[in-house]
PDB file of C-alpha atoms in Angstrom:
ATOM      1  CA  MET A 279     -65.128-137.531 -55.274  1.00  0.00           C
ATOM      2  CA  LYS A 280     -64.100-141.172 -54.912  1.00  0.00           C
ATOM      3  CA  ILE A 281     -66.601-143.932 -56.865  1.00  0.00           C
ATOM      4  CA  ARG A 282     -66.382-147.184 -54.755  1.00  0.00           C
ATOM      5  CA  LEU A 283     -68.476-148.879 -56.824  1.00  0.00           C
ATOM      6  CA  ASN A 284     -67.965-151.359 -59.855  1.00  0.00           C
ATOM      7  CA  ARG A 285     -70.081-151.579 -63.176  1.00  0.00           C
ATOM      8  CA  GLU A 286     -71.784-154.848 -62.425  1.00  0.00           C
ATOM      9  CA  GLU A 287     -72.588-153.642 -58.990  1.00  0.00           C
ATOM     10  CA  THR A 288     -74.040-150.271 -59.934  1.00  0.00           C
ATOM     11  CA  LEU A 289     -76.107-151.672 -62.931  1.00  0.00           C
ATOM     12  CA  ASN A 290     -77.509-154.048 -60.380  1.00  0.00           C
ATOM     13  CA  ASP A 291     -78.483-151.247 -58.106  1.00  0.00           C
ATOM     14  CA  LEU A 292     -79.829-149.167 -60.708  1.00  0.00           C
ATOM     15  CA  TYR A 293     -81.858-151.768 -62.038  1.00  0.00           C
ATOM     16  CA  ASN A 294     -83.632-152.254 -59.099  1.00  0.00           C
ATOM     17  CA  LEU A 295     -83.928-148.629 -58.128  1.00  0.00           C
ATOM     18  CA  VAL A 296     -85.837-148.158 -61.169  1.00  0.00           C
ATOM     19  CA  LEU A 297     -88.323-150.977 -60.425  1.00  0.00           C
ATOM     20  CA  ASN A 298     -88.667-150.155 -56.966  1.00  0.00           C
ATOM     21  CA  PRO A 299     -92.289-148.547 -56.428  1.00  0.00           C
ATOM     22  CA  GLY A 300     -90.788-146.366 -53.701  1.00  0.00           C
ATOM     23  CA  THR A 301     -88.800-144.353 -56.626  1.00  0.00           C
ATOM     24  CA  ARG A 302     -89.962-141.213 -57.411  1.00  0.00           C
ATOM     25  CA  GLU A 303     -90.696-140.464 -61.129  1.00  0.00           C
ATOM     26  CA  TRP A 304     -88.145-138.065 -61.618  1.00  0.00           C
ATOM     27  CA  GLU A 305     -85.510-140.115 -59.591  1.00  0.00           C
ATOM     28  CA  ARG A 306     -86.472-143.071 -61.802  1.00  0.00           C
ATOM     29  CA  SER A 307     -85.756-140.923 -64.914  1.00  0.00           C
ATOM     30  CA  LEU A 308     -82.414-139.992 -64.000  1.00  0.00           C
ATOM     31  CA  LEU A 309     -81.638-143.423 -62.861  1.00  0.00           C
ATOM     32  CA  THR A 310     -83.114-145.325 -65.915  1.00  0.00           C
ATOM     33  CA  ILE A 311     -80.956-142.620 -68.123  1.00  0.00           C
ATOM     34  CA  ALA A 312     -77.801-143.510 -65.945  1.00  0.00           C
ATOM     35  CA  LYS A 313     -78.634-147.355 -66.312  1.00  0.00           C
ATOM     36  CA  ASN A 314     -79.103-147.431 -70.096  1.00  0.00           C
ATOM     37  CA  SER A 315     -75.928-145.243 -70.575  1.00  0.00           C
ATOM     38  CA  LEU A 316     -73.561-147.767 -68.596  1.00  0.00           C
ATOM     39  CA  GLU A 317     -75.103-150.759 -70.572  1.00  0.00           C
ATOM     40  CA  GLU A 318     -74.171-148.881 -73.719  1.00  0.00           C
ATOM     41  CA  LYS A 319     -70.240-148.712 -72.159  1.00  0.00           C
ATOM     42  CA  ALA A 320     -70.588-144.887 -71.233  1.00  0.00           C
ATOM     43  CA  ASN A 321     -67.331-143.984 -69.092  1.00  0.00           C
ATOM     44  CA  PHE A 322     -68.174-145.396 -65.820  1.00  0.00           C
ATOM     45  CA  ASP A 323     -66.621-142.678 -63.574  1.00  0.00           C
ATOM     46  CA  THR A 324     -67.913-139.774 -65.700  1.00  0.00           C
ATOM     47  CA  LEU A 325     -71.278-141.016 -65.794  1.00  0.00           C
ATOM     48  CA  LEU A 326     -71.429-141.572 -62.145  1.00  0.00           C
ATOM     49  CA  ALA A 327     -70.068-138.161 -61.160  1.00  0.00           C
ATOM     50  CA  LYS A 328     -72.703-136.684 -63.390  1.00  0.00           C
ATOM     51  CA  LEU A 329     -75.510-138.687 -61.432  1.00  0.00           C
ATOM     52  CA  GLU A 330     -74.148-137.723 -58.424  1.00  0.00           C
ATOM     53  CA  ALA A 331     -74.306-134.034 -59.277  1.00  0.00           C
ATOM     54  CA  GLN A 332     -77.747-134.375 -60.135  1.00  0.00           C
ATOM     55  CA  LEU A 333     -78.979-135.917 -57.021  1.00  0.00           C
ATOM     56  CA  ARG A 334     -76.755-133.933 -54.890  1.00  0.00           C
ATOM     57  CA  PRO A 335     -79.056-130.804 -54.173  1.00  0.00           C
ATOM     58  CA  LEU A 336     -82.047-132.998 -52.845  1.00  0.00           C
ATOM     59  CA  ALA A 337     -79.748-135.355 -50.861  1.00  0.00           C
ATOM     60  CA  LEU A 338     -78.079-132.691 -49.093  1.00  0.00           C
ATOM     61  CA  ARG A 339     -81.642-131.396 -48.283  1.00  0.00           C
ATOM     62  CA  GLY A 340     -82.460-135.083 -47.238  1.00  0.00           C
ATOM     63  CA  THR A 341     -85.043-135.147 -49.655  1.00  0.00           C
ATOM     64  CA  LEU A 342     -84.384-138.312 -51.667  1.00  0.00           C
ATOM     65  CA  THR A 343     -86.536-141.444 -51.154  1.00  0.00           C
ATOM     66  CA  PRO A 344     -84.771-143.901 -48.441  1.00  0.00           C
ATOM     67  CA  ASP A 345     -83.393-146.463 -51.079  1.00  0.00           C
ATOM     68  CA  VAL A 346     -82.029-143.824 -53.103  1.00  0.00           C
ATOM     69  CA  THR A 347     -80.358-142.153 -50.540  1.00  0.00           C
ATOM     70  CA  ASP A 348     -78.713-145.478 -49.680  1.00  0.00           C
ATOM     71  CA  PHE A 349     -77.678-145.661 -53.118  1.00  0.00           C
ATOM     72  CA  TYR A 350     -76.120-142.031 -52.808  1.00  0.00           C
ATOM     73  CA  ASN A 351     -74.216-142.736 -49.814  1.00  0.00           C
ATOM     74  CA  LYS A 352     -72.560-145.428 -51.718  1.00  0.00           C
ATOM     75  CA  LEU A 353     -72.214-143.555 -54.748  1.00  0.00           C
ATOM     76  CA  THR A 354     -70.281-140.965 -52.494  1.00  0.00           C
ATOM     77  CA  GLY A 355     -68.192-143.395 -50.357  1.00  0.00           C
ATOM     78  CA  ASN A 356     -70.324-143.036 -47.440  1.00  0.00           C
ATOM     79  CA  SER A 357     -71.995-146.509 -47.158  1.00  0.00           C
ATOM     80  CA  ALA A 358     -71.163-146.621 -43.447  1.00  0.00           C
ATOM     81  CA  THR A 359     -74.134-144.345 -43.075  1.00  0.00           C
ATOM     82  CA  SER A 360     -76.417-146.621 -44.448  1.00  0.00           C
ATOM     83  CA  PRO A 361     -75.059-150.321 -43.738  1.00  0.00           C
ATOM     84  CA  SER A 362     -77.487-153.036 -44.448  1.00  0.00           C
ATOM     85  CA  PHE A 363     -79.819-153.873 -41.594  1.00  0.00           C
ATOM     86  CA  ASP A 364     -79.785-157.843 -41.335  1.00  0.00           C
ATOM     87  CA  LEU A 365     -83.245-159.095 -41.497  1.00  0.00           C
ATOM     88  CA  THR A 366     -82.354-162.437 -40.789  1.00  0.00           C
ATOM     89  CA  LYS A 367     -81.419-161.707 -37.103  1.00  0.00           C
ATOM     90  CA  HIS A 368     -84.997-160.089 -36.681  1.00  0.00           C
ATOM     91  CA  TYR A 369     -87.074-163.268 -37.324  1.00  0.00           C
ATOM     92  CA  THR A 370     -87.078-165.663 -34.173  1.00  0.00           C
ATOM     93  CA  ASN A 371     -85.492-168.776 -34.451  1.00  0.00           C
ATOM     94  CA  ASN A 372     -85.972-169.853 -30.762  1.00  0.00           C
ATOM     95  CA  VAL A 373     -89.940-169.693 -30.603  1.00  0.00           C
ATOM     96  CA  VAL A 374     -89.519-171.340 -26.957  1.00  0.00           C
ATOM     97  CA  HIS A 375     -87.740-168.278 -25.385  1.00  0.00           C
ATOM     98  CA  GLN A 376     -88.484-165.677 -27.645  1.00  0.00           C
ATOM     99  CA  ASP A 377     -91.804-163.599 -28.400  1.00  0.00           C
ATOM    100  CA  SER A 378     -92.464-160.234 -30.235  1.00  0.00           C
ATOM    101  CA  ALA A 379     -94.388-156.824 -29.724  1.00  0.00           C
ATOM    102  CA  ILE A 380     -95.646-154.171 -32.030  1.00  0.00           C
ATOM    103  CA  PHE A 381     -95.884-150.221 -30.730  1.00  0.00           C
ATOM    104  CA  ALA A 382     -97.062-147.561 -32.767  1.00  0.00           C
ATOM    105  CA  GLY A 383     -96.174-143.940 -31.083  1.00  0.00           C
ATOM    106  CA  GLY A 384     -94.711-141.443 -33.632  1.00  0.00           C
ATOM    107  CA  CYS A 385     -91.683-141.690 -35.983  1.00  0.00           C
ATOM    108  CA  PHE A 386     -90.455-145.042 -35.527  1.00  0.00           C
ATOM    109  CA  TRP A 387     -86.693-143.358 -35.838  1.00  0.00           C
ATOM    110  CA  CYS A 388     -87.159-142.161 -31.848  1.00  0.00           C
ATOM    111  CA  MET A 389     -88.847-146.100 -30.597  1.00  0.00           C
ATOM    112  CA  VAL A 390     -85.863-147.975 -31.328  1.00  0.00           C
ATOM    113  CA  GLU A 391     -82.888-146.636 -29.138  1.00  0.00           C
ATOM    114  CA  PRO A 392     -85.194-147.039 -25.944  1.00  0.00           C
ATOM    115  CA  PHE A 393     -86.272-150.723 -26.834  1.00  0.00           C
ATOM    116  CA  GLU A 394     -82.845-151.432 -28.134  1.00  0.00           C
ATOM    117  CA  THR A 395     -80.959-150.802 -24.973  1.00  0.00           C
ATOM    118  CA  LEU A 396     -83.118-152.864 -22.737  1.00  0.00           C
ATOM    119  CA  ASN A 397     -81.926-156.142 -21.587  1.00  0.00           C
ATOM    120  CA  GLY A 398     -83.343-158.956 -23.414  1.00  0.00           C
ATOM    121  CA  ILE A 399     -83.932-157.324 -26.751  1.00  0.00           C
ATOM    122  CA  VAL A 400     -82.961-159.430 -29.661  1.00  0.00           C
ATOM    123  CA  SER A 401     -84.106-156.995 -32.441  1.00  0.00           C
ATOM    124  CA  VAL A 402     -85.951-154.034 -33.179  1.00  0.00           C
ATOM    125  CA  LEU A 403     -87.158-153.533 -36.667  1.00  0.00           C
ATOM    126  CA  SER A 404     -88.974-150.078 -38.094  1.00  0.00           C
ATOM    127  CA  GLY A 405     -91.831-150.528 -40.498  1.00  0.00           C
ATOM    128  CA  TYR A 406     -95.403-149.803 -41.221  1.00  0.00           C
ATOM    129  CA  THR A 407     -98.848-151.772 -40.048  1.00  0.00           C
ATOM    130  CA  GLY A 408    -102.371-151.331 -39.599  1.00  0.00           C
ATOM    131  CA  GLY A 409    -102.951-150.120 -43.065  1.00  0.00           C
ATOM    132  CA  GLU A 410    -104.687-151.767 -46.195  1.00  0.00           C
ATOM    133  CA  ILE A 411    -102.197-152.528 -49.103  1.00  0.00           C
ATOM    134  CA  ALA A 412     -99.142-154.525 -49.277  1.00  0.00           C
ATOM    135  CA  HIS A 413     -95.546-153.387 -49.162  1.00  0.00           C
ATOM    136  CA  PRO A 414     -96.187-149.974 -48.433  1.00  0.00           C
ATOM    137  CA  THR A 415     -93.371-147.220 -49.505  1.00  0.00           C
ATOM    138  CA  TYR A 416     -92.415-144.560 -46.958  1.00  0.00           C
ATOM    139  CA  ASP A 417     -94.010-142.023 -49.419  1.00  0.00           C
ATOM    140  CA  GLN A 418     -97.376-143.388 -49.590  1.00  0.00           C
ATOM    141  CA  VAL A 419     -97.586-143.709 -45.501  1.00  0.00           C
ATOM    142  CA  ILE A 420     -96.234-140.074 -44.897  1.00  0.00           C
ATOM    143  CA  ASN A 421     -98.870-138.892 -47.341  1.00  0.00           C
ATOM    144  CA  GLN A 422    -101.383-140.990 -45.123  1.00  0.00           C
ATOM    145  CA  SER A 423    -103.001-142.959 -48.269  1.00  0.00           C
ATOM    146  CA  THR A 424    -102.982-146.563 -47.060  1.00  0.00           C
ATOM    147  CA  GLY A 425    -103.681-146.454 -43.325  1.00  0.00           C
ATOM    148  CA  HIS A 426    -100.591-147.492 -41.994  1.00  0.00           C
ATOM    149  CA  VAL A 427     -98.911-146.299 -38.778  1.00  0.00           C
ATOM    150  CA  GLU A 428     -95.320-146.117 -38.271  1.00  0.00           C
ATOM    151  CA  ALA A 429     -94.201-148.365 -35.671  1.00  0.00           C
ATOM    152  CA  VAL A 430     -91.639-151.018 -34.382  1.00  0.00           C
ATOM    153  CA  GLU A 431     -91.746-154.428 -34.059  1.00  0.00           C
ATOM    154  CA  ILE A 432     -89.579-155.993 -31.154  1.00  0.00           C
ATOM    155  CA  ILE A 433     -88.162-159.480 -30.814  1.00  0.00           C
ATOM    156  CA  PHE A 434     -87.387-160.267 -26.988  1.00  0.00           C
ATOM    157  CA  ASP A 435     -86.218-163.192 -25.216  1.00  0.00           C
ATOM    158  CA  THR A 436     -88.634-164.072 -22.494  1.00  0.00           C
ATOM    159  CA  ARG A 437     -86.161-165.762 -20.065  1.00  0.00           C
ATOM    160  CA  ILE A 438     -84.637-162.076 -19.578  1.00  0.00           C
ATOM    161  CA  THR A 439     -87.692-159.631 -20.132  1.00  0.00           C
ATOM    162  CA  HIS A 440     -91.407-159.584 -20.306  1.00  0.00           C
ATOM    163  CA  TYR A 441     -94.077-158.057 -22.611  1.00  0.00           C
ATOM    164  CA  GLU A 442     -95.039-155.688 -19.204  1.00  0.00           C
ATOM    165  CA  GLU A 443     -91.511-154.227 -18.922  1.00  0.00           C
ATOM    166  CA  LEU A 444     -92.275-153.231 -22.726  1.00  0.00           C
ATOM    167  CA  LEU A 445     -95.392-151.722 -21.967  1.00  0.00           C
ATOM    168  CA  THR A 446     -93.988-149.973 -18.970  1.00  0.00           C
ATOM    169  CA  LEU A 447     -91.316-148.182 -21.180  1.00  0.00           C
ATOM    170  CA  TYR A 448     -93.703-147.638 -24.072  1.00  0.00           C
ATOM    171  CA  TRP A 449     -96.133-145.334 -21.874  1.00  0.00           C
ATOM    172  CA  GLN A 450     -92.918-143.474 -20.918  1.00  0.00           C
ATOM    173  CA  LEU A 451     -92.163-142.784 -24.755  1.00  0.00           C
ATOM    174  CA  THR A 452     -95.372-141.510 -25.882  1.00  0.00           C
ATOM    175  CA  ASP A 453     -97.964-139.224 -25.141  1.00  0.00           C
ATOM    176  CA  PRO A 454    -101.386-141.265 -24.681  1.00  0.00           C
ATOM    177  CA  THR A 455    -103.517-138.222 -24.871  1.00  0.00           C
ATOM    178  CA  ASP A 456    -102.766-137.507 -28.444  1.00  0.00           C
ATOM    179  CA  ALA A 457    -104.929-139.190 -31.140  1.00  0.00           C
ATOM    180  CA  PHE A 458    -103.675-137.041 -34.205  1.00  0.00           C
ATOM    181  CA  GLY A 459     -99.906-137.692 -33.633  1.00  0.00           C
ATOM    182  CA  GLN A 460     -97.139-137.525 -31.302  1.00  0.00           C
ATOM    183  CA  PHE A 461     -95.264-134.652 -29.995  1.00  0.00           C
ATOM    184  CA  GLN A 462     -93.758-133.044 -33.239  1.00  0.00           C
ATOM    185  CA  ASP A 463     -94.759-135.866 -35.357  1.00  0.00           C
ATOM    186  CA  ARG A 464     -98.641-134.734 -36.572  1.00  0.00           C
ATOM    187  CA  GLY A 465    -100.692-136.949 -38.761  1.00  0.00           C
ATOM    188  CA  ASN A 466    -102.752-140.507 -38.862  1.00  0.00           C
ATOM    189  CA  GLN A 467     -99.595-142.082 -39.565  1.00  0.00           C
ATOM    190  CA  TYR A 468     -98.207-141.268 -36.137  1.00  0.00           C
ATOM    191  CA  ARG A 469    -101.026-142.360 -34.045  1.00  0.00           C
ATOM    192  CA  PRO A 470    -100.504-144.139 -30.765  1.00  0.00           C
ATOM    193  CA  ILE A 471    -101.603-147.818 -30.656  1.00  0.00           C
ATOM    194  CA  ILE A 472    -100.615-151.014 -29.207  1.00  0.00           C
ATOM    195  CA  PHE A 473    -100.492-153.573 -31.623  1.00  0.00           C
ATOM    196  CA  VAL A 474    -101.472-157.342 -29.406  1.00  0.00           C
ATOM    197  CA  ARG A 475    -100.873-160.530 -31.041  1.00  0.00           C
ATOM    198  CA  ASN A 476    -102.870-163.055 -28.707  1.00  0.00           C
ATOM    199  CA  ASP A 477    -105.539-162.806 -25.940  1.00  0.00           C
ATOM    200  CA  ASN A 478    -102.590-162.603 -23.392  1.00  0.00           C
ATOM    201  CA  GLN A 479    -100.955-159.437 -24.723  1.00  0.00           C
ATOM    202  CA  ARG A 480    -104.454-157.789 -25.018  1.00  0.00           C
ATOM    203  CA  ALA A 481    -105.215-158.502 -21.372  1.00  0.00           C
ATOM    204  CA  LEU A 482    -101.673-157.287 -20.019  1.00  0.00           C
ATOM    205  CA  ALA A 483    -102.152-154.284 -22.423  1.00  0.00           C
ATOM    206  CA  GLU A 484    -105.423-153.493 -21.082  1.00  0.00           C
ATOM    207  CA  LYS A 485    -104.491-153.823 -17.658  1.00  0.00           C
ATOM    208  CA  SER A 486    -101.651-151.712 -18.154  1.00  0.00           C
ATOM    209  CA  LYS A 487    -103.684-148.930 -19.679  1.00  0.00           C
ATOM    210  CA  GLN A 488    -106.212-148.849 -16.917  1.00  0.00           C
ATOM    211  CA  GLN A 489    -103.401-148.935 -14.357  1.00  0.00           C
ATOM    212  CA  LEU A 490    -102.259-145.550 -16.298  1.00  0.00           C
ATOM    213  CA  VAL A 491    -105.714-143.768 -16.245  1.00  0.00           C
ATOM    214  CA  ASP A 492    -106.184-144.713 -12.516  1.00  0.00           C
ATOM    215  CA  SER A 493    -102.964-143.463 -11.812  1.00  0.00           C
ATOM    216  CA  GLY A 494    -104.063-139.835 -12.590  1.00  0.00           C
ATOM    217  CA  LYS A 495    -100.659-138.964 -14.276  1.00  0.00           C
ATOM    218  CA  TYR A 496    -102.500-137.341 -17.022  1.00  0.00           C
ATOM    219  CA  LYS A 497    -105.324-135.111 -16.739  1.00  0.00           C
ATOM    220  CA  GLN A 498    -106.636-135.611 -20.488  1.00  0.00           C
ATOM    221  CA  PRO A 499    -108.584-139.103 -21.547  1.00  0.00           C
ATOM    222  CA  ILE A 500    -106.206-142.138 -22.461  1.00  0.00           C
ATOM    223  CA  VAL A 501    -106.409-142.335 -26.007  1.00  0.00           C
ATOM    224  CA  THR A 502    -103.848-144.987 -27.303  1.00  0.00           C
ATOM    225  CA  LEU A 503    -105.831-147.805 -29.161  1.00  0.00           C
ATOM    226  CA  ILE A 504    -105.182-151.918 -28.333  1.00  0.00           C
ATOM    227  CA  ARG A 505    -105.732-153.465 -31.954  1.00  0.00           C
ATOM    228  CA  PRO A 506    -104.917-156.805 -33.234  1.00  0.00           C
ATOM    229  CA  THR A 507    -101.586-157.209 -35.167  1.00  0.00           C
ATOM    230  CA  THR A 508    -101.675-157.048 -38.737  1.00  0.00           C
ATOM    231  CA  ILE A 509     -99.190-157.606 -41.468  1.00  0.00           C
ATOM    232  CA  PHE A 510     -95.893-155.867 -40.210  1.00  0.00           C
ATOM    233  CA  TRP A 511     -94.095-154.462 -43.511  1.00  0.00           C
ATOM    234  CA  PRO A 512     -90.315-153.644 -42.596  1.00  0.00           C
ATOM    235  CA  ALA A 513     -89.359-150.059 -43.724  1.00  0.00           C
ATOM    236  CA  GLU A 514     -86.565-149.531 -46.195  1.00  0.00           C
ATOM    237  CA  ASN A 515     -82.872-149.907 -45.213  1.00  0.00           C
ATOM    238  CA  PHE A 516     -82.543-146.169 -44.664  1.00  0.00           C
ATOM    239  CA  HIS A 517     -84.718-146.112 -41.721  1.00  0.00           C
ATOM    240  CA  GLN A 518     -83.551-149.001 -39.912  1.00  0.00           C
ATOM    241  CA  GLN A 519     -81.413-148.190 -36.727  1.00  0.00           C
ATOM    242  CA  PHE A 520     -81.622-144.316 -37.529  1.00  0.00           C
ATOM    243  CA  TYR A 521     -79.969-143.238 -34.421  1.00  0.00           C
ATOM    244  CA  LYS A 522     -76.647-145.146 -35.298  1.00  0.00           C
ATOM    245  CA  LYS A 523     -76.586-143.908 -38.982  1.00  0.00           C
ATOM    246  CA  ASN A 524     -77.542-140.266 -38.346  1.00  0.00           C
ATOM    247  CA  PRO A 525     -76.681-139.580 -34.525  1.00  0.00           C
ATOM    248  CA  SER A 526     -76.791-135.643 -35.221  1.00  0.00           C
ATOM    249  CA  LYS A 527     -80.322-135.425 -36.629  1.00  0.00           C
ATOM    250  CA  TYR A 528     -81.452-138.264 -34.122  1.00  0.00           C
ATOM    251  CA  LYS A 529     -80.372-136.197 -31.340  1.00  0.00           C
ATOM    252  CA  LYS A 530     -82.323-132.921 -32.531  1.00  0.00           C
ATOM    253  CA  ILE A 531     -85.337-135.206 -32.914  1.00  0.00           C
ATOM    254  CA  GLU A 532     -84.956-136.584 -29.310  1.00  0.00           C
ATOM    255  CA  ARG A 533     -84.477-133.306 -27.713  1.00  0.00           C
ATOM    256  CA  ALA A 534     -87.264-131.530 -29.315  1.00  0.00           C
ATOM    257  CA  ARG A 535     -89.418-134.454 -28.127  1.00  0.00           C
ATOM    258  CA  LYS A 536     -88.128-133.826 -24.716  1.00  0.00           C
ATOM    259  CA  GLN A 537     -89.048-130.020 -24.786  1.00  0.00           C
ATOM    260  CA  LEU A 538     -92.250-130.859 -25.777  1.00  0.00           C
ATOM    261  CA  MET A 539     -92.418-132.962 -22.920  1.00  0.00           C
ATOM    262  CA  VAL A 540     -91.531-130.332 -20.632  1.00  0.00           C
ATOM    263  CA  TYR A 541     -94.223-128.082 -22.173  1.00  0.00           C
ATOM    264  CA  GLN A 542     -96.861-130.314 -21.246  1.00  0.00           C
ATOM    265  CA  GLN A 543     -95.848-130.442 -17.518  1.00  0.00           C
ATOM    266  CA  LEU A 544     -95.569-126.898 -17.698  1.00  0.00           C
ATOM    267  CA  HIS A 545     -99.080-126.570 -18.809  1.00  0.00           C
ATOM    268  CA  ASN A 546    -100.208-129.687 -16.436  1.00  0.00           C
ATOM    269  CA  LYS A 547    -101.109-131.704 -19.270  1.00  0.00           C
ATOM    270  CA  ILE A 548     -98.926-134.562 -17.196  1.00  0.00           C
ATOM    271  CA  GLN A 549     -98.384-134.351 -13.601  1.00  0.00           C
ATOM    272  CA  ALA A 550     -95.250-136.631 -13.560  1.00  0.00           C
ATOM    273  CA  LYS A 551     -92.249-137.005 -15.660  1.00  0.00           C
ATOM    274  CA  SER A 552     -91.221-139.774 -17.561  1.00  0.00           C
ATOM    275  CA  SER A 553     -88.282-141.767 -16.752  1.00  0.00           C
ATOM    276  CA  TRP A 554     -86.782-141.796 -20.546  1.00  0.00           C
ATOM    277  CA  PHE A 555     -86.850-138.190 -20.714  1.00  0.00           C
ATOM    278  CA  ASN A 556     -85.086-137.217 -17.530  1.00  0.00           C
TER     279      ASN A 556
END
């Protein structure tokens, strides 16, 4: 194993992970021991090799918490799989020609790529919204203890694309008849919701929803909610642009969604194919 960190950087990472509310207690215990040992001038390479071995079993199963996963990738020299997402590029600095939209439609891993590849998209950020507490963690959200849903916040250039185009794509990516999740993603945190930031977005969202109802595309009621925006909390760095960092796993998930869409077609739940899933 090739260690690519220095003592000062590692101590800083360990300190932040120990204080991170998203770190699980057993992870925090291991990280605290490592931090204290480094502060006491323990052998750097030996200690990190031991820590890597302790974290490895759950890292291989993909069950470390997101920020600890990023640290493990740095520890093993695989930091290219989890580059830091630049939040500064996401927040608009051109209020005249930029707008934002927030959509929830199942796991946010599968919502990013379709929107990012549209013309006029400035940034797509995965996160949590619609809940009851500040700074929710991934574990809290997937345990359905906060009321949040996984969602994406999209910054777009209004000179190139329009909110209506985002709505059109959103309906293609989701099952608007499923109030209890999306495809293989089950639970309240995966509910389909359009979050609107003003009266204009609400009117356009309501219009597009009614058009979908009138189209007769679905044989079951359209249950996608339209709600006012609430604070959007960015997800951990591990989740940002997941399709680029973990292409193999992403393709498996995307394939499963497509298969479920085909299943719906075969059982006459949906009467027309979605262009995204062709």
